[in-house]
C-alpha cells in the first residue's frame, strides 16, 4: 500500500510505503499520483488529506476485494457540488453515505485505486492538472468501462460532520459536464442556474461548448481481473415468478429452468386472476414432474408488486432469481450467473434482457443505474430486506424503487452483457393497467405519471428534482402540439401540479387500503 499525502487536493506533502518515505521526482500532486501508479502498479495507491486523521476501520483487502474497484469517502469535502443533479438523475449522483454505495463522485479526502488500474486512464486524462477533477474523471469514465466505483464509509471510523464543503466552482462544473456528458446538457445546466439560482454563467457555458469530450470514451480494463476463478457451486437459488393469464409461456420458463446445469432449489409461482370464481390454469405444476420444489399460490388480487412480496415470504435459498413469465434462456444461465457473482464479488446481477430481434446496446460489465425486476439475480441476504412498493402497483417504476432500496442496504447492481435472457414481451396477460386519462390527449393530464412523481419526491435531491423537471419541460416541447412557449410552460406546470396531487392521492388511498386489508390472507 502506498500513501499519497496532500493538503486539500492541491498541495503534495509526501508519499509513504509503510514507514518508508518515497522519494518522488514530481513536485505536483497529479504528477506524483501518476508517478506512483507507474512505479508501483501492483500496489493500492491511497490518497489522504492531511486533515483526515481517522484510521481505516476494516481491512483494505475487504474494501478492495479485486483490482477493478475505486473508492473514496467525503469526510469533509466533495469535489462536485449537488448542482450536478441538475443534469443527472441516476442513483450514482445521490449516494447514501452510511453504506457502501455505487457512485463515481470521488472525494480527495480519502480513497484508493490500484496503480495498474489507474494507469489505463493516463493516456486519456494526462492533461488534467486538478487532482479532484482527475479522480472524478477516472471514476465517471471508468464506471462505463467496468470499473466499480464506491462511496465507502468503511474507509474511516466515523464522520466528523454531515455538512460537506464543495471544491469545484461553477466553471469547473460546466467543464465537467461538457467533457463527460452530451453537450446538450450544458443548455439544461445553464437554464437551471438561471431559473433556480438567478445566475447566468454565460462565460462558463460558452467557453465549454467546444471543450474536448471524454463522453463514451473506451478504456480497456481487460486482463486486470482473471477470466475464471475457483467458485462454489453449492449455492441454492430460488426463483420468483408472478404470472397472470400466460400458462403456456410460464410453462416454457419452467422447461428452461428444468434444463439448467445448476438447477434451482425451488420455484415460487404466484398466479393471479381477478375473477374470484376462476380456477387455476396451471395444472401442469402438479401433473408433471419437476426437478425442483414448486410453491404455487393462486390469488385473486392482481399486481406484480404484491405478488413478488408474497413470493419473497417463501424464499429460503441463498440467491433469488427474479423472473418474468414470458422469458427464455440458455441451460447455463444460473451457472454463469453464480460464477460471475463470485468472480466479480458482487451481490446482484442484472442480466442482459433482449427482445427476440433486439441487439445488445451496452457491451461491457458495469454498475447499473436501474434494476430489472424480471431479469435479475440477487443475494437473498439483501433482497429479503426490501419489498416492492405497492404504491406503484399497476404503474411504472416499482423496479427502480426496489433497486434503490437494495443500494440503500449496501447491495450494488451490476449489469452483465454476456448473460442473456430473451424477453418475449407477450401481448397477453401481464400486470400493467393502462390508466385512461381522457385529458392526456388534450395536454391537461398528469406529467410525469403519478407513480414516477412518487419516485422523484422520495429519492431525488432538490437539485435532481429541479433538473428532472427542467429536462422534462424542455425535451417534451417538441413532442406535443402547443407551439406558444408561454402557453406550453403554463400547461406543463398545471400538468406537473396534477401529477403531484394524484401522487398524494395514491399514498392516501394505499394507507386506507392497508388498514382495510390488515391481517387478511390473500
CSV table of N, CA and C in Angstrom, one decimal, residues 257-396:
chain,number,residue,atom,x,y,z
A,257,UNK,N,-35.9,-23.7,-16.8
A,257,UNK,CA,-35.3,-23.9,-15.5
A,257,UNK,C,-35.0,-25.4,-15.3
A,258,UNK,N,-35.8,-26.3,-15.8
A,258,UNK,CA,-35.6,-27.7,-15.7
A,258,UNK,C,-34.3,-28.1,-16.4
A,259,UNK,N,-33.9,-27.4,-17.5
A,259,UNK,CA,-32.8,-27.8,-18.3
A,259,UNK,C,-31.5,-27.2,-17.7
A,260,UNK,N,-31.6,-26.4,-16.6
A,260,UNK,CA,-30.4,-25.7,-16.1
A,260,UNK,C,-29.3,-26.7,-15.6
A,261,UNK,N,-28.0,-26.4,-15.9
A,261,UNK,CA,-26.9,-27.2,-15.4
A,261,UNK,C,-26.9,-27.2,-13.8
A,262,UNK,N,-27.1,-26.0,-13.3
A,262,UNK,CA,-27.3,-25.8,-11.8
A,262,UNK,C,-28.8,-25.5,-11.6
A,263,UNK,N,-29.5,-26.5,-11.1
A,263,UNK,CA,-31.0,-26.3,-11.0
A,263,UNK,C,-31.4,-25.5,-9.8
A,264,UNK,N,-32.5,-24.8,-9.9
A,264,UNK,CA,-32.9,-24.0,-8.7
A,264,UNK,C,-33.4,-25.0,-7.6
A,265,UNK,N,-33.4,-24.6,-6.4
A,265,UNK,CA,-34.0,-25.4,-5.3
A,265,UNK,C,-35.5,-25.4,-5.3
A,266,UNK,N,-36.0,-24.2,-5.5
A,266,UNK,CA,-37.5,-24.1,-5.6
A,266,UNK,C,-37.9,-23.0,-6.5
A,267,UNK,N,-39.1,-23.1,-7.1
A,267,UNK,CA,-39.7,-22.1,-7.9
A,267,UNK,C,-41.0,-21.7,-7.3
A,268,UNK,N,-41.1,-20.4,-7.0
A,268,UNK,CA,-42.3,-19.9,-6.3
A,268,UNK,C,-43.1,-19.1,-7.3
A,269,UNK,N,-44.3,-19.7,-7.7
A,269,UNK,CA,-45.2,-19.1,-8.7
A,269,UNK,C,-46.4,-18.5,-8.0
A,270,UNK,N,-46.6,-17.2,-8.2
A,270,UNK,CA,-47.8,-16.5,-7.7
A,270,UNK,C,-48.7,-16.3,-8.9
A,271,UNK,N,-49.8,-17.0,-9.0
A,271,UNK,CA,-50.7,-16.9,-10.1
A,271,UNK,C,-51.9,-16.0,-9.7
A,272,UNK,N,-52.3,-15.1,-10.6
A,272,UNK,CA,-53.3,-14.1,-10.3
A,272,UNK,C,-54.4,-14.2,-11.3
A,273,UNK,N,-55.6,-14.0,-10.7
A,273,UNK,CA,-56.8,-13.9,-11.6
A,273,UNK,C,-57.8,-13.1,-10.8
A,274,UNK,N,-58.2,-12.0,-11.3
A,274,UNK,CA,-59.2,-11.1,-10.5
A,274,UNK,C,-60.6,-11.7,-10.4
A,275,UNK,N,-60.9,-12.7,-11.2
A,275,UNK,CA,-62.2,-13.4,-11.1
A,275,UNK,C,-62.1,-14.4,-9.9
A,276,UNK,N,-62.9,-14.1,-8.9
A,276,UNK,CA,-62.9,-14.9,-7.7
A,276,UNK,C,-63.5,-16.3,-7.9
A,277,UNK,N,-64.2,-16.5,-9.0
A,277,UNK,CA,-64.7,-17.8,-9.3
A,277,UNK,C,-63.8,-18.6,-10.2
A,278,UNK,N,-62.7,-18.1,-10.6
A,278,UNK,CA,-61.9,-18.7,-11.6
A,278,UNK,C,-61.1,-19.8,-10.9
A,279,UNK,N,-60.6,-20.8,-11.7
A,279,UNK,CA,-59.8,-21.9,-11.3
A,279,UNK,C,-58.4,-21.7,-11.9
A,280,UNK,N,-57.4,-22.3,-11.3
A,280,UNK,CA,-56.0,-22.1,-11.7
A,280,UNK,C,-55.9,-22.7,-13.1
A,281,UNK,N,-55.0,-22.1,-13.9
A,281,UNK,CA,-54.7,-22.6,-15.3
A,281,UNK,C,-53.4,-23.4,-15.3
A,282,UNK,N,-52.9,-23.6,-14.1
A,282,UNK,CA,-51.5,-24.2,-14.1
A,282,UNK,C,-51.5,-25.6,-13.5
A,283,UNK,N,-52.4,-26.4,-14.1
A,283,UNK,CA,-52.5,-27.8,-13.6
A,283,UNK,C,-51.2,-28.6,-13.8
A,284,UNK,N,-50.4,-28.2,-14.8
A,284,UNK,CA,-49.1,-28.9,-15.0
A,284,UNK,C,-48.1,-28.8,-13.9
A,285,UNK,N,-48.3,-27.9,-13.0
A,285,UNK,CA,-47.4,-27.7,-11.9
A,285,UNK,C,-47.4,-29.0,-11.0
A,286,UNK,N,-48.6,-29.6,-10.9
A,286,UNK,CA,-48.8,-30.8,-10.1
A,286,UNK,C,-48.8,-32.1,-11.0
A,287,UNK,N,-49.3,-32.0,-12.2
A,287,UNK,CA,-49.5,-33.1,-13.1
A,287,UNK,C,-48.2,-33.6,-13.7
A,288,UNK,N,-47.2,-32.8,-13.8
A,288,UNK,CA,-45.9,-33.1,-14.3
A,288,UNK,C,-44.8,-33.1,-13.3
A,289,UNK,N,-43.7,-33.9,-13.6
A,289,UNK,CA,-42.6,-33.9,-12.6
A,289,UNK,C,-41.6,-32.8,-12.9
A,290,UNK,N,-41.1,-32.2,-11.9
A,290,UNK,CA,-40.2,-31.1,-12.0
A,290,UNK,C,-39.0,-31.4,-11.0
A,291,UNK,N,-37.8,-31.1,-11.4
A,291,UNK,CA,-36.6,-31.4,-10.6
A,291,UNK,C,-36.3,-30.3,-9.5
A,292,UNK,N,-37.4,-29.7,-9.1
A,292,UNK,CA,-37.3,-28.7,-8.1
A,292,UNK,C,-38.6,-28.6,-7.4
A,293,UNK,N,-38.6,-28.1,-6.2
A,293,UNK,CA,-39.8,-27.8,-5.4
A,293,UNK,C,-40.6,-26.7,-6.0
A,294,UNK,N,-41.9,-26.8,-6.2
A,294,UNK,CA,-42.7,-25.7,-6.7
A,294,UNK,C,-43.7,-25.3,-5.6
A,295,UNK,N,-43.6,-24.0,-5.3
A,295,UNK,CA,-44.6,-23.4,-4.4
A,295,UNK,C,-45.6,-22.6,-5.2
A,296,UNK,N,-46.8,-23.0,-5.2
A,296,UNK,CA,-47.8,-22.3,-6.1
A,296,UNK,C,-48.8,-21.6,-5.2
A,297,UNK,N,-49.0,-20.3,-5.4
A,297,UNK,CA,-50.0,-19.6,-4.7
A,297,UNK,C,-51.0,-19.0,-5.8
A,298,UNK,N,-52.3,-19.2,-5.6
A,298,UNK,CA,-53.3,-18.7,-6.5
A,298,UNK,C,-54.1,-17.7,-5.8
A,299,UNK,N,-54.1,-16.5,-6.3
A,299,UNK,CA,-54.7,-15.4,-5.6
A,299,UNK,C,-55.6,-14.6,-6.5
A,300,UNK,N,-56.5,-13.8,-6.0
A,300,UNK,CA,-57.5,-13.0,-6.8
A,300,UNK,C,-57.2,-11.5,-6.7
A,301,UNK,N,-56.0,-11.2,-6.3
A,301,UNK,CA,-55.6,-9.8,-6.3
A,301,UNK,C,-54.5,-9.7,-7.3
A,302,UNK,N,-54.7,-8.7,-8.2
A,302,UNK,CA,-53.7,-8.5,-9.3
A,302,UNK,C,-52.6,-7.5,-8.8
A,303,UNK,N,-51.5,-7.6,-9.5
A,303,UNK,CA,-50.4,-6.7,-9.3
A,303,UNK,C,-49.1,-7.4,-9.0
A,304,UNK,N,-48.0,-7.1,-9.8
A,304,UNK,CA,-46.7,-7.7,-9.6
A,304,UNK,C,-46.1,-7.4,-8.3
A,305,UNK,N,-46.3,-6.2,-7.8
A,305,UNK,CA,-45.6,-5.8,-6.6
A,305,UNK,C,-46.1,-6.7,-5.4
A,306,UNK,N,-47.4,-6.8,-5.3
A,306,UNK,CA,-48.0,-7.6,-4.2
A,306,UNK,C,-47.6,-9.1,-4.4
A,307,UNK,N,-47.6,-9.5,-5.7
A,307,UNK,CA,-47.3,-10.9,-5.9
A,307,UNK,C,-45.8,-11.2,-5.6
A,308,UNK,N,-44.9,-10.4,-5.9
A,308,UNK,CA,-43.5,-10.6,-5.6
A,308,UNK,C,-43.3,-10.5,-4.1
A,309,UNK,N,-43.9,-9.6,-3.4
A,309,UNK,CA,-43.8,-9.5,-1.9
A,309,UNK,C,-44.3,-10.8,-1.3
A,310,UNK,N,-45.4,-11.3,-1.8
A,310,UNK,CA,-45.9,-12.6,-1.3
A,310,UNK,C,-44.9,-13.7,-1.5
A,311,UNK,N,-44.3,-13.7,-2.7
A,311,UNK,CA,-43.4,-14.8,-3.0
A,311,UNK,C,-42.1,-14.7,-2.1
A,312,UNK,N,-41.7,-13.5,-1.8
A,312,UNK,CA,-40.5,-13.3,-1.0
A,312,UNK,C,-40.6,-14.0,0.4
A,313,UNK,N,-41.8,-14.1,0.8
A,313,UNK,CA,-42.1,-14.7,2.2
A,313,UNK,C,-41.7,-16.2,2.1
A,314,UNK,N,-41.7,-16.8,1.0
A,314,UNK,CA,-41.4,-18.3,0.8
A,314,UNK,C,-40.0,-18.6,0.5
A,315,UNK,N,-39.1,-17.6,0.3
A,315,UNK,CA,-37.8,-17.8,-0.1
A,315,UNK,C,-36.9,-18.4,1.0
A,316,UNK,N,-36.1,-19.4,0.6
A,316,UNK,CA,-35.2,-20.0,1.6
A,316,UNK,C,-33.8,-20.1,1.0
A,317,UNK,N,-33.6,-19.9,-0.3
A,317,UNK,CA,-32.3,-20.0,-1.0
A,317,UNK,C,-31.3,-18.9,-0.7
A,318,UNK,N,-30.1,-19.2,-1.1
A,318,UNK,CA,-29.0,-18.2,-0.9
A,318,UNK,C,-29.2,-17.0,-1.9
A,319,UNK,N,-29.7,-17.3,-3.1
A,319,UNK,CA,-29.9,-16.3,-4.1
A,319,UNK,C,-31.4,-16.4,-4.6
A,320,UNK,N,-31.9,-15.2,-5.1
A,320,UNK,CA,-33.2,-15.2,-5.7
A,320,UNK,C,-33.1,-14.8,-7.2
A,321,UNK,N,-33.7,-15.6,-8.1
A,321,UNK,CA,-33.8,-15.2,-9.5
A,321,UNK,C,-35.2,-14.6,-9.6
A,322,UNK,N,-35.2,-13.3,-9.8
A,322,UNK,CA,-36.4,-12.6,-10.1
A,322,UNK,C,-36.7,-12.8,-11.6
A,323,UNK,N,-37.8,-13.5,-12.0
A,323,UNK,CA,-38.0,-13.9,-13.4
A,323,UNK,C,-39.4,-13.4,-13.8
A,324,UNK,N,-39.5,-13.0,-15.1
A,324,UNK,CA,-40.8,-12.8,-15.7
A,324,UNK,C,-41.4,-14.1,-16.2
A,325,UNK,N,-42.7,-14.1,-16.5
A,325,UNK,CA,-43.3,-15.3,-17.0
A,325,UNK,C,-43.3,-15.4,-18.5
A,326,UNK,N,-42.6,-14.5,-19.2
A,326,UNK,CA,-42.5,-14.6,-20.7
A,326,UNK,C,-41.1,-14.4,-21.2
A,327,UNK,N,-40.1,-15.1,-20.5
A,327,UNK,CA,-38.7,-15.1,-20.9
A,327,UNK,C,-38.3,-16.5,-21.3
A,328,UNK,N,-37.2,-16.5,-22.0
A,328,UNK,CA,-36.5,-17.8,-22.4
A,328,UNK,C,-35.0,-17.6,-22.2
A,329,UNK,N,-34.3,-18.7,-21.8
A,329,UNK,CA,-32.9,-18.5,-21.5
A,329,UNK,C,-32.2,-19.9,-21.7
A,330,UNK,N,-30.8,-19.8,-21.8
A,330,UNK,CA,-30.0,-21.0,-22.1
A,330,UNK,C,-29.8,-21.8,-20.8
A,331,UNK,N,-29.4,-23.1,-21.0
A,331,UNK,CA,-29.2,-24.0,-19.8
A,331,UNK,C,-28.1,-23.6,-18.9
A,332,UNK,N,-27.2,-22.7,-19.3
A,332,UNK,CA,-26.1,-22.3,-18.4
A,332,UNK,C,-26.4,-21.0,-17.7
A,333,UNK,N,-27.6,-20.5,-17.8
A,333,UNK,CA,-27.8,-19.1,-17.2
A,333,UNK,C,-27.5,-19.0,-15.7
A,334,UNK,N,-28.0,-20.0,-14.9
A,334,UNK,CA,-27.8,-19.9,-13.5
A,334,UNK,C,-26.3,-20.2,-13.2
A,335,UNK,N,-25.7,-21.1,-13.9
A,335,UNK,CA,-24.3,-21.4,-13.6
A,335,UNK,C,-23.4,-20.2,-13.9
A,336,UNK,N,-23.6,-19.6,-15.1
A,336,UNK,CA,-22.8,-18.4,-15.4
A,336,UNK,C,-23.0,-17.3,-14.4
A,337,UNK,N,-24.3,-17.1,-14.0
A,337,UNK,CA,-24.6,-16.0,-13.1
A,337,UNK,C,-23.9,-16.2,-11.8
A,338,UNK,N,-24.0,-17.4,-11.2
A,338,UNK,CA,-23.3,-17.6,-9.9
A,338,UNK,C,-21.8,-17.5,-10.0
A,339,UNK,N,-21.3,-18.0,-11.1
A,339,UNK,CA,-19.8,-17.9,-11.3
A,339,UNK,C,-19.4,-16.4,-11.4
A,340,UNK,N,-20.1,-15.6,-12.1
A,340,UNK,CA,-19.8,-14.2,-12.3
A,340,UNK,C,-20.0,-13.4,-11.0
A,341,UNK,N,-21.0,-13.7,-10.2
A,341,UNK,CA,-21.3,-13.1,-8.9
A,341,UNK,C,-20.1,-13.3,-8.0
A,342,UNK,N,-19.5,-14.5,-8.1
A,342,UNK,CA,-18.3,-14.8,-7.2
A,342,UNK,C,-17.0,-14.2,-7.8
A,343,UNK,N,-16.9,-14.2,-9.1
A,343,UNK,CA,-15.7,-13.6,-9.7
A,343,UNK,C,-15.6,-12.1,-9.5
A,344,UNK,N,-16.8,-11.5,-9.7
A,344,UNK,CA,-16.8,-10.0,-9.5
A,344,UNK,C,-17.0,-9.6,-8.1
A,345,UNK,N,-17.3,-10.6,-7.2
A,345,UNK,CA,-17.5,-10.3,-5.8
A,345,UNK,C,-18.6,-9.3,-5.6
A,346,UNK,N,-19.8,-9.5,-6.2
A,346,UNK,CA,-20.9,-8.7,-6.1
A,346,UNK,C,-22.1,-9.5,-5.5
A,347,UNK,N,-23.2,-8.7,-5.3
A,347,UNK,CA,-24.4,-9.4,-4.7
A,347,UNK,C,-25.6,-9.4,-5.6
A,348,UNK,N,-25.6,-8.7,-6.7
A,348,UNK,CA,-26.7,-8.6,-7.6
A,348,UNK,C,-26.3,-8.5,-9.0
A,349,UNK,N,-26.8,-9.3,-9.9
A,349,UNK,CA,-26.6,-9.2,-11.4
A,349,UNK,C,-27.9,-8.8,-12.1
A,350,UNK,N,-27.8,-7.8,-12.9
A,350,UNK,CA,-28.9,-7.5,-13.9
A,350,UNK,C,-28.5,-8.1,-15.2
A,351,UNK,N,-29.2,-9.1,-15.6
A,351,UNK,CA,-28.9,-9.8,-16.9
A,351,UNK,C,-29.3,-9.1,-18.1
A,352,UNK,N,-28.7,-9.4,-19.2
A,352,UNK,CA,-28.9,-8.7,-20.5
A,352,UNK,C,-30.2,-9.2,-21.1
A,353,UNK,N,-31.3,-8.3,-20.9
A,353,UNK,CA,-32.6,-8.7,-21.4
A,353,UNK,C,-32.9,-8.2,-22.8
A,354,UNK,N,-33.1,-9.0,-23.7
A,354,UNK,CA,-33.2,-8.6,-25.1
A,354,UNK,C,-34.6,-9.1,-25.7
A,355,UNK,N,-35.2,-8.3,-26.5
A,355,UNK,CA,-36.4,-8.8,-27.2
A,355,UNK,C,-36.0,-9.7,-28.3
A,356,UNK,N,-36.9,-10.5,-28.9
A,356,UNK,CA,-36.4,-11.5,-29.9
A,356,UNK,C,-35.5,-11.0,-31.0
A,357,UNK,N,-35.8,-9.8,-31.5
A,357,UNK,CA,-35.0,-9.2,-32.5
A,357,UNK,C,-34.0,-8.2,-32.0
A,358,UNK,N,-33.9,-8.1,-30.7
A,358,UNK,CA,-33.1,-7.0,-30.2
A,358,UNK,C,-31.6,-7.3,-30.2
A,359,UNK,N,-30.8,-6.2,-30.1
A,359,UNK,CA,-29.4,-6.3,-30.1
A,359,UNK,C,-28.8,-5.7,-28.8
A,360,UNK,N,-27.7,-6.2,-28.4
A,360,UNK,CA,-27.1,-5.6,-27.2
A,360,UNK,C,-26.6,-4.2,-27.4
A,361,UNK,N,-27.0,-3.3,-26.5
A,361,UNK,CA,-26.6,-1.9,-26.6
A,361,UNK,C,-25.3,-1.7,-25.8
A,362,UNK,N,-25.3,-2.1,-24.6
A,362,UNK,CA,-24.1,-2.0,-23.7
A,362,UNK,C,-23.3,-3.3,-23.7
A,363,UNK,N,-22.1,-3.2,-24.1
A,363,UNK,CA,-21.3,-4.4,-24.3
A,363,UNK,C,-20.3,-4.7,-23.2
A,364,UNK,N,-20.3,-3.9,-22.1
A,364,UNK,CA,-19.3,-4.1,-21.0
A,364,UNK,C,-20.1,-4.3,-19.7
A,365,UNK,N,-19.5,-5.1,-18.8
A,365,UNK,CA,-19.9,-5.2,-17.5
A,365,UNK,C,-19.8,-3.9,-16.8
A,366,UNK,N,-20.9,-3.5,-16.1
A,366,UNK,CA,-20.8,-2.2,-15.4
A,366,UNK,C,-21.8,-2.0,-14.3
A,367,UNK,N,-21.5,-1.1,-13.4
A,367,UNK,CA,-22.5,-0.7,-12.4
A,367,UNK,C,-23.8,-0.2,-13.2
A,368,UNK,N,-24.9,-0.6,-12.7
A,368,UNK,CA,-26.2,-0.4,-13.4
A,368,UNK,C,-27.0,0.6,-12.7
A,369,UNK,N,-27.6,1.6,-13.4
A,369,UNK,CA,-28.4,2.6,-12.7
A,369,UNK,C,-29.9,2.2,-12.5
A,370,UNK,N,-30.2,1.0,-13.1
A,370,UNK,CA,-31.6,0.6,-13.0
A,370,UNK,C,-31.6,-0.8,-12.2
A,371,UNK,N,-32.8,-1.5,-12.3
A,371,UNK,CA,-32.9,-2.8,-11.8
A,371,UNK,C,-34.0,-3.5,-12.6
A,372,UNK,N,-33.8,-4.7,-13.0
A,372,UNK,CA,-34.8,-5.5,-13.7
A,372,UNK,C,-35.5,-6.4,-12.8
A,373,UNK,N,-36.7,-6.1,-12.5
A,373,UNK,CA,-37.5,-7.0,-11.5
A,373,UNK,C,-37.9,-8.3,-12.1
A,374,UNK,N,-37.6,-8.5,-13.4
A,374,UNK,CA,-37.9,-9.8,-14.0
A,374,UNK,C,-36.7,-10.5,-14.6
A,375,UNK,N,-35.5,-9.9,-14.4
A,375,UNK,CA,-34.3,-10.4,-15.1
A,375,UNK,C,-33.1,-10.2,-14.2
A,376,UNK,N,-33.2,-10.4,-12.9
A,376,UNK,CA,-32.1,-10.2,-12.0
A,376,UNK,C,-31.9,-11.3,-11.0
A,377,UNK,N,-30.7,-11.5,-10.6
A,377,UNK,CA,-30.3,-12.5,-9.5
A,377,UNK,C,-29.7,-11.7,-8.4
A,378,UNK,N,-30.2,-11.9,-7.2
A,378,UNK,CA,-29.8,-11.1,-6.0
A,378,UNK,C,-29.6,-12.0,-4.9
A,379,UNK,N,-28.6,-11.7,-4.1
A,379,UNK,CA,-28.3,-12.4,-2.9
A,379,UNK,C,-29.5,-12.2,-1.9
A,380,UNK,N,-30.0,-13.3,-1.4
A,380,UNK,CA,-31.2,-13.2,-0.5
A,380,UNK,C,-31.0,-12.4,0.7
A,381,UNK,N,-29.8,-12.3,1.2
A,381,UNK,CA,-29.5,-11.5,2.4
A,381,UNK,C,-29.9,-10.1,2.2
A,382,UNK,N,-29.8,-9.6,1.0
A,382,UNK,CA,-30.2,-8.2,0.7
A,382,UNK,C,-31.6,-8.1,0.2
A,383,UNK,N,-32.0,-9.0,-0.7
A,383,UNK,CA,-33.3,-9.0,-1.3
A,383,UNK,C,-34.4,-9.1,-0.2
A,384,UNK,N,-34.2,-9.9,0.8
A,384,UNK,CA,-35.2,-10.1,1.8
A,384,UNK,C,-35.4,-8.9,2.8
A,385,UNK,N,-34.5,-8.0,2.7
A,385,UNK,CA,-34.6,-6.7,3.5
A,385,UNK,C,-35.5,-5.7,2.8
A,386,UNK,N,-35.9,-6.0,1.5
A,386,UNK,CA,-36.6,-5.0,0.7
A,386,UNK,C,-37.9,-5.5,0.3
A,387,UNK,N,-38.8,-4.6,0.0
A,387,UNK,CA,-40.1,-5.0,-0.5
A,387,UNK,C,-40.5,-4.1,-1.7
A,388,UNK,N,-41.3,-4.6,-2.6
A,388,UNK,CA,-41.7,-3.8,-3.7
A,388,UNK,C,-42.9,-2.9,-3.3
A,389,UNK,N,-42.8,-1.7,-3.6
A,389,UNK,CA,-43.7,-0.7,-3.2
A,389,UNK,C,-45.1,-0.9,-3.9
A,390,UNK,N,-46.1,-1.2,-3.1
A,390,UNK,CA,-47.4,-1.3,-3.6
A,390,UNK,C,-48.1,0.0,-3.9
A,391,UNK,N,-47.4,1.1,-3.6
A,391,UNK,CA,-47.9,2.4,-4.0
A,391,UNK,C,-47.7,2.5,-5.5
A,392,UNK,N,-46.8,1.7,-6.1
A,392,UNK,CA,-46.5,1.8,-7.5
A,392,UNK,C,-47.2,0.7,-8.3
A,393,UNK,N,-48.1,0.0,-7.7
A,393,UNK,CA,-48.8,-1.1,-8.3
A,393,UNK,C,-49.6,-0.7,-9.5
A,394,UNK,N,-49.5,-1.5,-10.6
A,394,UNK,CA,-50.2,-1.3,-11.9
A,394,UNK,C,-49.6,-0.1,-12.6
A,395,UNK,N,-48.6,0.5,-12.1
A,395,UNK,CA,-48.0,1.7,-12.8
A,395,UNK,C,-46.6,1.3,-13.3
A,396,UNK,N,-45.7,2.2,-13.2
A,396,UNK,CA,-44.3,2.0,-13.6
A,396,UNK,C,-43.4,2.5,-12.6
